[in-house]
Amino acid sequence: MPYYTVVNSFAERMKKNALTIVGALAGAFLGLLYWSRVGCSNDHCVIASNPYISTAYGGLFLGLIANEISRTRNKQKQKQKTQQ
């Protein structure tokens, strides 16, 4: 497979999944912010006691929400194209 095909394919996938990637990064930042602002001083809070876990949970959950929003938008766009 030629190099330019791989680059174009990668660019198309990044463009297609941009909302999911941005959502996951924003969620990771918010998870880290949650740990630093709300965090738990002892180890009894599973999510808030560890910055890695709170960052991962934030990225996962907001990434999933952004992915679902992206999928519904794409379905709506396809539905509008088929109706025209």
Coordinates of C-alpha atoms in Angstrom, one line a residue:
M1 CA 0.0 0.0 0.0
P2 CA 1.5 3.3 -1.0
Y3 CA 2.4 5.9 1.7
Y4 CA 0.0 8.5 0.5
T5 CA -2.9 6.1 0.7
V6 CA -2.1 5.3 4.3
V7 CA -1.8 8.9 5.2
N8 CA -5.1 9.8 3.4
S9 CA -6.8 6.8 5.2
F10 CA -5.5 8.0 8.5
A11 CA -6.6 11.5 7.9
E12 CA -10.1 10.4 6.9
R13 CA -10.4 8.3 10.1
M14 CA -9.2 11.1 12.2
K15 CA -11.8 13.5 10.6
K16 CA -14.5 10.9 11.0
N17 CA -13.7 10.3 14.7
A18 CA -12.7 13.9 15.6
L19 CA -15.7 14.5 18.0
T20 CA -15.0 11.2 19.8
I21 CA -11.3 12.1 20.2
V22 CA -12.0 15.6 21.4
G23 CA -14.6 14.2 23.8
A24 CA -12.2 11.7 25.2
L25 CA -9.5 14.3 25.7
A26 CA -11.9 16.7 27.3
G27 CA -13.2 14.0 29.6
A28 CA -9.6 13.0 30.6
F29 CA -8.9 16.7 31.5
L30 CA -12.2 16.9 33.5
G31 CA -11.4 13.7 35.3
L32 CA -8.0 15.0 36.3
L33 CA -9.6 18.3 37.3
Y34 CA -12.1 16.3 39.4
W35 CA -9.2 14.5 41.1
S36 CA -7.3 17.7 41.9
R37 CA -10.4 19.7 43.1
V38 CA -12.7 17.1 44.7
G39 CA -10.3 14.2 45.2
C40 CA -10.2 12.0 48.2
S41 CA -7.4 12.2 50.8
N42 CA -7.7 8.6 51.9
D43 CA -7.9 5.5 49.6
H44 CA -11.6 4.8 50.3
C45 CA -12.8 6.6 47.2
V46 CA -12.1 4.4 44.2
I47 CA -12.2 6.9 41.4
A48 CA -11.2 10.1 43.2
S49 CA -8.2 8.8 45.1
N50 CA -6.1 8.0 42.1
P51 CA -5.4 10.6 39.3
Y52 CA -4.9 7.9 36.7
I53 CA -8.2 6.2 37.4
S54 CA -10.1 9.5 37.5
T55 CA -8.5 10.6 34.2
A56 CA -9.3 7.2 32.6
Y57 CA -12.9 7.2 33.8
G58 CA -13.4 10.8 32.6
G59 CA -12.0 10.1 29.2
L60 CA -13.9 6.9 28.8
F61 CA -17.3 8.3 29.7
L62 CA -17.1 11.5 27.9
G63 CA -15.6 9.7 24.9
L64 CA -18.5 7.3 24.8
I65 CA -21.0 10.1 25.0
A66 CA -19.3 12.0 22.2
N67 CA -19.1 8.9 20.1
E68 CA -22.9 8.3 20.5
I69 CA -23.6 12.0 19.6
S70 CA -21.4 11.6 16.5
R71 CA -23.1 8.4 15.5
T72 CA -26.6 9.9 15.8
R73 CA -25.5 13.0 13.8
N74 CA -24.1 10.7 11.0
K75 CA -27.3 8.7 10.9
Q76 CA -29.3 11.9 10.6
K77 CA -27.1 13.2 7.8
Q78 CA -27.4 9.9 5.9
K79 CA -31.2 9.9 6.4
Q80 CA -31.4 13.4 5.0
K81 CA -29.2 12.4 2.0
T82 CA -31.5 9.5 1.2
Q83 CA -34.6 11.6 1.4
Q84 CA -33.4 14.1 -1.2

